[in-house]
Amino acid sequence: MGGLNVNSRVLSGMRPTGCLHLGHYHGVLKNWVQLQQQFDCFFFVADWHALTTHYEDSGIIADSVWGMVIDWLAAGVNPGSARLFIQSHVPEHAELHLLLSMVTPLGWLERVPSYKDQQERLRERDLATYGFLGYPLLQSADILIYGADKVPVGEDQVAHVELTREVARRFNHLYGREPGYEEAAEAAIKKMGKKNARLYRDLLKRYQEQGDHEAIGVARALLAEQQNLAMSDCERLLGYLEGGGRMILTEPEALLTPASRMPGLDGQKMSKSYGNTITLRENPEAVREKLRTMPTDPARVRRTDPGNPDVCPVWQLHCIYSGDEVKDWVREGCTSAGIGCLDCKQPIIESVLAELLPIQERAREFEQDPGKVRAITHEGSEAARDVARETRDEVRQVMGLNYT
Ligand code: TRP
Ligand code: SF4
């Protein structure tokens, strides 16, 4: 395990719309626990985002917020390493969202794939709202207000991070130019010497005219090597390269979370909407019952029929929870009808219970001490606000809104 990389800031959020389950644990939370050891992390409850789709039944948001924070803590997210907070407790997100909305073309939001998709998928909700259209821009504000450069998200959110990059670029382009900026940049280029200056101009051209992103990487490396450039010149030239002036808002990159392979009880991806979950707080008896009754190879009707693990959802769970020895025992026993499906499920039941036990113990401690959970998020919000205010102040300033 490497040391803490303080130059990278990670930000991610989760919408509070119900109980967390093993899919969240394997797909997201274990990843957060890893990241908090390496990076400066900010994790927050995206309650405003939940409101964009659940404004008619907002009660579920209030019911889920604290439980979600408890689930994070129980899963090992550590408030000593990561800042945990609630979006609406940091109103600076909303101010940045509003300011960004002034410079964001409508078409950029209308073209985000999740916009039309979700409207169609959630037909029972009226999502023809201003707030829902702005969902990805609110997400951009979440990210940009912390200058986060890494955003762990699933595949479905990558387009939102992409939009964030575009919005940041546009903002920097509009507001990052100091007076006399181009002259200062030209003077800085000359300081690199003839050869490097030519190289830099080439890279600049490749990026600006051909949109060649690789050129930026090369130019960054080139700038990092320059001994006789002051820090400020270096930054100026980096900004110049990216199409604007100074970088005020940082362009983030998506840290793609490997698609959660956590199958649900029916073999489809575990998800609340499929009703195939085991929640993190599921009591042990319910866990046993759900696993005992989960479907198996449909062709294996009688105990004496041999089965095929490749078409069985139980096998998929063995792939997550069992070692080679158990897996060999399953394949052999299943295909020869040597074991029954209940025998086969037993090791899974034990593994899931063993996995949930410490999580549930910690969850119980936090449940019994709600004051502590509130104190943790309160401290997290204060720490987050300190960072968010700095960005907000700078944004106000460059936009010319710093009259007092
Ligand atoms: N939209 C994200 C989701 O549905 C949640 C979210 C809101 C988020 N703001 C964010 C994720 C900022 C990463 C960064 O999962
Ligand atoms: Fe599935 Fe196991 Fe039954 Fe085979 S023995 S069908 S792998 S549950």
XYZ file of C-alpha atoms and ligand atoms in Angstrom:
427
model
C 0.000 0.000 0.000
C 1.411 3.379 -1.005
C 1.386 6.466 1.175
C -1.205 9.187 1.101
C -1.207 11.137 -2.115
C -2.235 14.596 -0.992
C -2.099 16.010 -4.493
C -5.078 14.011 -5.599
C -8.511 14.660 -4.295
C -11.287 12.124 -4.644
C -14.953 12.975 -4.477
C -18.006 10.791 -4.765
C -21.620 10.865 -3.740
C -24.507 8.491 -3.297
C -28.213 9.213 -3.505
C -30.175 8.402 -0.353
C -33.124 6.494 -1.757
C -33.224 3.347 0.355
C -31.180 0.735 2.193
C -27.734 -0.202 0.977
C -27.186 -3.809 -0.019
C -24.340 -6.168 -0.839
C -24.191 -4.776 -4.382
C -23.281 -1.348 -2.967
C -20.808 -2.966 -0.619
C -18.932 -4.922 -3.285
C -19.384 -2.348 -6.041
C -18.764 0.948 -4.259
C -18.001 0.894 -0.552
C -15.060 -1.509 -0.610
C -13.576 0.751 -3.276
C -14.075 3.867 -1.126
C -12.392 2.124 1.800
C -9.371 1.496 -0.415
C -9.311 5.008 -1.840
C -9.455 6.672 1.563
C -6.069 5.117 2.346
C -4.452 6.613 -0.716
C -6.135 9.936 -1.372
C -7.726 12.944 0.210
C -11.350 11.780 0.012
C -14.714 13.519 0.199
C -17.813 11.315 0.296
C -21.247 12.797 0.544
C -24.943 12.022 0.682
C -26.431 13.494 -2.504
C -29.796 14.452 -1.036
C -30.497 17.181 -3.588
C -29.838 14.723 -6.381
C -32.329 12.328 -4.810
C -34.848 15.152 -4.772
C -34.669 15.574 -8.551
C -36.388 12.206 -8.962
C -38.130 11.820 -5.583
C -39.610 15.276 -5.053
C -43.063 13.759 -4.733
C -42.034 11.249 -2.081
C -39.214 13.121 -0.421
C -39.872 11.283 2.849
C -37.707 8.418 1.660
C -34.759 10.800 1.495
C -35.030 11.818 5.135
C -35.538 8.178 6.074
C -32.437 7.067 4.201
C -29.880 9.764 4.972
C -28.693 8.676 8.402
C -29.008 5.000 7.662
C -26.787 5.494 4.666
C -24.105 7.262 6.646
C -24.281 4.458 9.203
C -23.885 1.868 6.449
C -20.803 3.688 5.148
C -19.261 3.786 8.595
C -20.188 0.165 9.240
C -18.581 -0.864 5.948
C -15.308 0.700 7.035
C -15.396 4.200 5.597
C -13.330 6.074 8.154
C -14.147 9.643 9.132
C -10.538 9.965 10.304
C -9.365 9.649 6.690
C -12.307 10.843 4.617
C -14.673 13.761 4.979
C -18.262 12.474 5.186
C -21.046 14.967 4.765
C -24.456 15.791 3.423
C -24.742 17.806 0.234
C -27.435 20.187 1.465
C -25.302 21.033 4.498
C -22.811 22.630 2.122
C -24.911 25.252 0.328
C -21.874 26.348 -1.680
C -22.700 23.472 -4.051
C -25.961 25.220 -4.862
C -24.346 28.570 -5.474
C -21.777 27.093 -7.826
C -24.532 25.156 -9.597
C -26.413 28.385 -10.161
C -23.362 30.250 -11.425
C -22.370 27.414 -13.750
C -25.909 27.311 -15.102
C -25.305 30.768 -16.557
C -22.556 29.516 -18.866
C -23.776 26.022 -19.653
C -25.447 25.642 -23.035
C -28.837 23.951 -22.811
C -27.815 21.519 -25.536
C -25.023 20.098 -23.404
C -27.548 19.058 -20.775
C -30.163 17.821 -23.203
C -27.579 15.604 -24.854
C -26.454 13.802 -21.667
C -27.571 10.215 -22.346
C -29.029 9.615 -18.883
C -31.444 12.518 -19.367
C -33.718 10.902 -21.944
C -33.008 7.359 -20.704
C -34.119 8.027 -17.177
C -37.153 10.002 -18.288
C -38.218 6.968 -20.261
C -37.325 4.415 -17.642
C -39.054 6.281 -14.836
C -42.218 7.091 -16.733
C -44.322 6.973 -13.611
C -42.494 10.096 -12.387
C -42.774 13.447 -14.071
C -39.176 14.264 -14.831
C -39.810 17.099 -17.252
C -38.467 19.508 -14.639
C -35.795 22.138 -14.599
C -34.142 20.378 -11.649
C -33.887 17.062 -13.441
C -32.353 18.617 -16.534
C -29.816 20.231 -14.236
C -28.939 16.971 -12.471
C -25.566 16.511 -14.174
C -24.677 20.161 -13.750
C -25.364 19.931 -10.026
C -23.036 16.956 -10.075
C -20.441 19.076 -11.862
C -20.741 21.679 -9.121
C -20.258 18.931 -6.486
C -17.029 17.925 -8.142
C -15.649 21.310 -9.135
C -16.276 23.001 -5.807
C -13.628 20.703 -4.245
C -11.207 20.815 -7.129
C -11.508 17.024 -7.137
C -9.412 15.442 -9.855
C -10.642 11.880 -9.361
C -14.251 10.811 -9.302
C -14.961 7.137 -8.641
C -18.159 6.296 -10.485
C -19.809 3.495 -12.376
C -20.136 3.358 -16.139
C -23.500 5.144 -16.092
C -21.949 8.271 -14.580
C -18.985 8.711 -16.901
C -20.913 11.083 -19.168
C -21.519 13.321 -16.153
C -17.816 13.554 -15.432
C -17.238 14.302 -19.106
C -19.743 17.145 -18.918
C -17.970 18.416 -15.816
C -14.716 18.624 -17.747
C -16.387 20.585 -20.505
C -18.040 22.981 -18.112
C -14.729 23.552 -16.296
C -12.971 24.215 -19.585
C -15.614 26.653 -20.686
C -15.565 28.424 -17.351
C -11.773 28.731 -17.378
C -11.917 29.978 -20.923
C -14.453 32.653 -20.046
C -13.074 33.798 -16.715
C -9.495 32.616 -16.525
C -7.953 35.292 -18.696
C -6.009 37.933 -16.879
C -5.474 41.238 -18.665
C -2.334 41.052 -20.776
C -2.601 37.298 -20.545
C -1.530 36.429 -24.067
C 1.523 38.643 -23.896
C 2.526 37.076 -20.588
C 2.110 33.605 -22.091
C 4.170 34.513 -25.156
C 6.936 35.866 -22.939
C 6.888 32.672 -20.889
C 7.152 30.534 -24.021
C 10.284 32.397 -25.059
C 11.910 31.603 -21.712
C 11.903 27.918 -22.599
C 14.505 28.354 -25.318
C 14.053 27.948 -29.058
C 13.731 24.211 -29.305
C 11.306 23.717 -26.452
C 9.312 26.769 -27.452
C 8.796 25.296 -30.911
C 7.819 21.947 -29.416
C 5.361 23.623 -27.083
C 3.773 25.604 -29.895
C 3.436 22.414 -31.931
C 1.692 20.632 -29.103
C -0.558 23.610 -28.551
C -1.545 23.536 -32.186
C -2.143 19.792 -32.168
C -4.505 20.153 -29.268
C -6.311 23.283 -30.362
C -6.686 22.390 -34.005
C -7.032 18.634 -33.874
C -8.351 18.138 -30.348
C -5.417 15.797 -29.722
C -5.615 15.068 -25.984
C -2.337 13.199 -25.952
C -0.625 16.450 -26.828
C -1.666 17.890 -23.495
C 0.028 15.088 -21.619
C 3.237 15.562 -23.568
C 3.129 19.315 -23.074
C 2.558 18.888 -19.351
C 5.624 16.715 -19.121
C 7.567 19.246 -21.158
C 6.555 22.068 -18.839
C 7.418 20.004 -15.776
C 10.978 19.641 -17.112
C 11.566 23.364 -17.576
C 14.086 24.540 -14.992
C 13.951 28.201 -15.887
C 10.207 28.678 -15.763
C 8.694 30.100 -12.608
C 5.702 28.280 -11.166
C 3.386 31.064 -12.290
C 4.684 30.883 -15.859
C 4.262 27.146 -15.814
C 0.657 27.435 -14.727
C 0.022 30.145 -17.246
C 1.287 27.939 -20.045
C -0.683 24.963 -18.852
C -3.774 27.106 -18.880
C -2.902 28.484 -22.295
C -2.588 24.964 -23.578
C -6.022 23.963 -22.381
C -7.671 26.641 -24.365
C -8.135 29.336 -21.835
C -6.383 31.270 -19.222
C -5.536 30.273 -15.728
C -7.090 27.073 -14.510
C -9.644 28.117 -11.968
C -11.744 24.985 -12.014
C -9.934 21.661 -12.201
C -10.934 19.185 -14.873
C -11.659 15.893 -13.118
C -11.199 12.411 -14.413
C -13.538 9.472 -13.859
C -12.078 6.592 -11.870
C -14.162 3.888 -13.392
C -15.285 1.479 -10.690
C -15.087 -1.993 -12.193
C -18.687 -3.007 -12.830
C -19.924 -4.658 -9.680
C -19.993 -8.335 -10.398
C -22.206 -8.842 -7.402
C -25.099 -10.923 -8.663
C -28.477 -10.723 -7.018
C -30.491 -13.655 -5.779
C -31.807 -14.310 -9.287
C -28.490 -14.005 -11.120
C -29.203 -10.537 -12.508
C -27.185 -7.611 -11.172
C -28.146 -6.956 -7.555
C -30.471 -3.969 -7.519
C -33.367 -2.718 -5.468
C -35.521 -2.398 -8.564
C -35.145 -6.116 -9.312
C -36.082 -7.084 -5.752
C -33.104 -9.448 -5.590
C -31.032 -7.892 -2.817
C -29.585 -8.765 0.545
C -29.314 -5.526 2.479
C -26.411 -4.767 4.770
C -28.774 -4.791 7.764
C -30.693 -7.910 6.733
C -31.127 -10.053 9.809
C -29.375 -13.447 9.731
C -32.591 -15.437 9.599
C -33.742 -13.481 6.545
C -30.342 -13.962 4.903
C -30.606 -17.731 5.417
C -34.140 -17.800 4.125
C -33.377 -15.718 1.036
C -30.396 -17.857 0.116
C -32.151 -21.160 0.842
C -35.009 -20.232 -1.451
C -33.038 -18.598 -4.230
C -33.405 -20.256 -7.635
C -30.852 -22.767 -8.945
C -30.330 -24.511 -12.288
C -33.971 -24.774 -13.431
C -33.255 -28.104 -15.130
C -32.258 -29.648 -11.825
C -35.715 -30.619 -10.679
C -34.985 -33.665 -8.524
C -32.091 -34.207 -6.158
C -30.949 -37.032 -8.430
C -30.781 -34.834 -11.560
C -27.270 -33.616 -12.294
C -27.017 -29.836 -12.586
C -25.009 -27.278 -14.504
C -23.313 -24.566 -12.419
C -22.877 -22.371 -15.500
C -26.589 -21.610 -15.593
C -27.018 -21.376 -11.826
C -27.095 -18.078 -9.860
C -25.701 -19.903 -6.825
C -22.536 -20.639 -8.769
C -22.104 -16.917 -9.422
C -22.137 -16.361 -5.687
C -19.500 -19.063 -5.235
C -17.355 -17.110 -7.678
C -17.493 -14.157 -5.283
C -17.304 -15.951 -1.977
C -15.631 -19.338 -2.366
C -12.081 -20.521 -2.853
C -10.936 -23.103 -5.393
C -11.454 -26.019 -3.069
C -15.113 -25.270 -2.468
C -15.651 -24.409 -6.117
C -14.176 -27.760 -7.191
C -16.469 -29.484 -4.705
C -19.470 -27.635 -6.184
C -18.678 -28.435 -9.798
C -17.989 -32.065 -9.086
C -20.954 -32.533 -6.757
C -23.412 -30.624 -8.913
C -22.633 -32.269 -12.229
C -22.679 -35.756 -10.689
C -25.721 -35.118 -8.487
C -23.428 -35.914 -5.578
C -24.615 -32.905 -3.577
C -27.981 -31.252 -3.216
C -28.600 -27.589 -3.855
C -29.071 -26.899 -0.152
C -25.669 -28.450 0.574
C -24.247 -26.295 -2.160
C -25.709 -23.118 -0.689
C -24.439 -23.774 2.828
C -20.923 -22.338 2.349
C -22.430 -19.216 0.770
C -24.812 -18.744 3.652
C -21.882 -18.958 6.024
C -19.715 -16.568 4.008
C -22.427 -13.952 3.655
C -23.253 -14.138 7.352
C -19.572 -13.876 8.248
C -19.196 -10.879 5.961
C -22.234 -9.124 7.409
C -21.509 -9.880 11.060
C -18.848 -7.211 11.727
C -20.697 -4.720 9.505
C -23.899 -5.223 11.469
C -22.092 -5.034 14.792
C -20.622 -1.675 13.860
C -23.946 -0.495 12.447
C -25.645 -1.339 15.742
C -23.116 0.707 17.688
C -23.762 3.718 15.499
C -27.509 3.186 15.593
C -27.357 3.358 19.356
C -25.379 6.569 19.210
C -27.109 8.836 16.673
C -25.389 11.850 18.213
C -22.062 10.452 17.123
C -23.221 9.955 13.545
C -24.460 13.535 13.424
C -21.215 14.807 14.912
C -19.208 12.949 12.268
C -21.200 14.433 9.393
C -21.219 17.834 11.043
C -17.444 17.826 11.243
C -17.261 16.518 7.701
C -19.527 19.301 6.467
C -17.452 21.953 8.213
C -14.247 20.621 6.700
C -15.898 20.388 3.299
C -17.261 23.921 3.588
C -13.803 25.319 4.269
C -12.646 23.965 0.921
C -15.893 24.787 -0.882
C -15.874 28.403 0.293
C -12.427 28.961 -1.126
C -13.523 27.839 -4.560
C -16.768 29.777 -4.266
C -14.878 32.956 -3.344
C -12.519 32.592 -6.251
C -15.377 31.932 -8.630
C -17.214 35.013 -7.408
C -14.069 37.017 -7.803
C -13.219 35.999 -11.362
C -16.828 36.472 -12.406
C -16.691 39.970 -11.012
C -19.170 39.291 -8.220
C -16.903 40.242 -5.352
C -18.459 43.615 -4.582
C -19.087 44.013 -0.883
N -25.202 10.900 -9.693
C -24.501 10.004 -8.806
C -25.218 8.659 -8.805
O -26.389 8.588 -9.088
C -24.418 10.556 -7.414
C -23.593 11.786 -7.371
C -24.047 13.044 -7.152
C -22.204 11.869 -7.572
N -23.009 13.918 -7.184
C -21.870 13.260 -7.456
C -21.204 10.937 -7.859
C -20.566 13.687 -7.617
C -19.907 11.382 -8.027
C -19.586 12.768 -7.911
O -24.591 7.665 -8.490
Fe -26.656 -24.606 -8.505
Fe -25.225 -25.709 -6.610
Fe -27.627 -26.682 -7.200
Fe -25.619 -27.006 -8.874
S -25.760 -27.843 -6.816
S -27.672 -26.368 -9.398
S -24.472 -25.083 -8.595
S -27.154 -24.712 -6.346
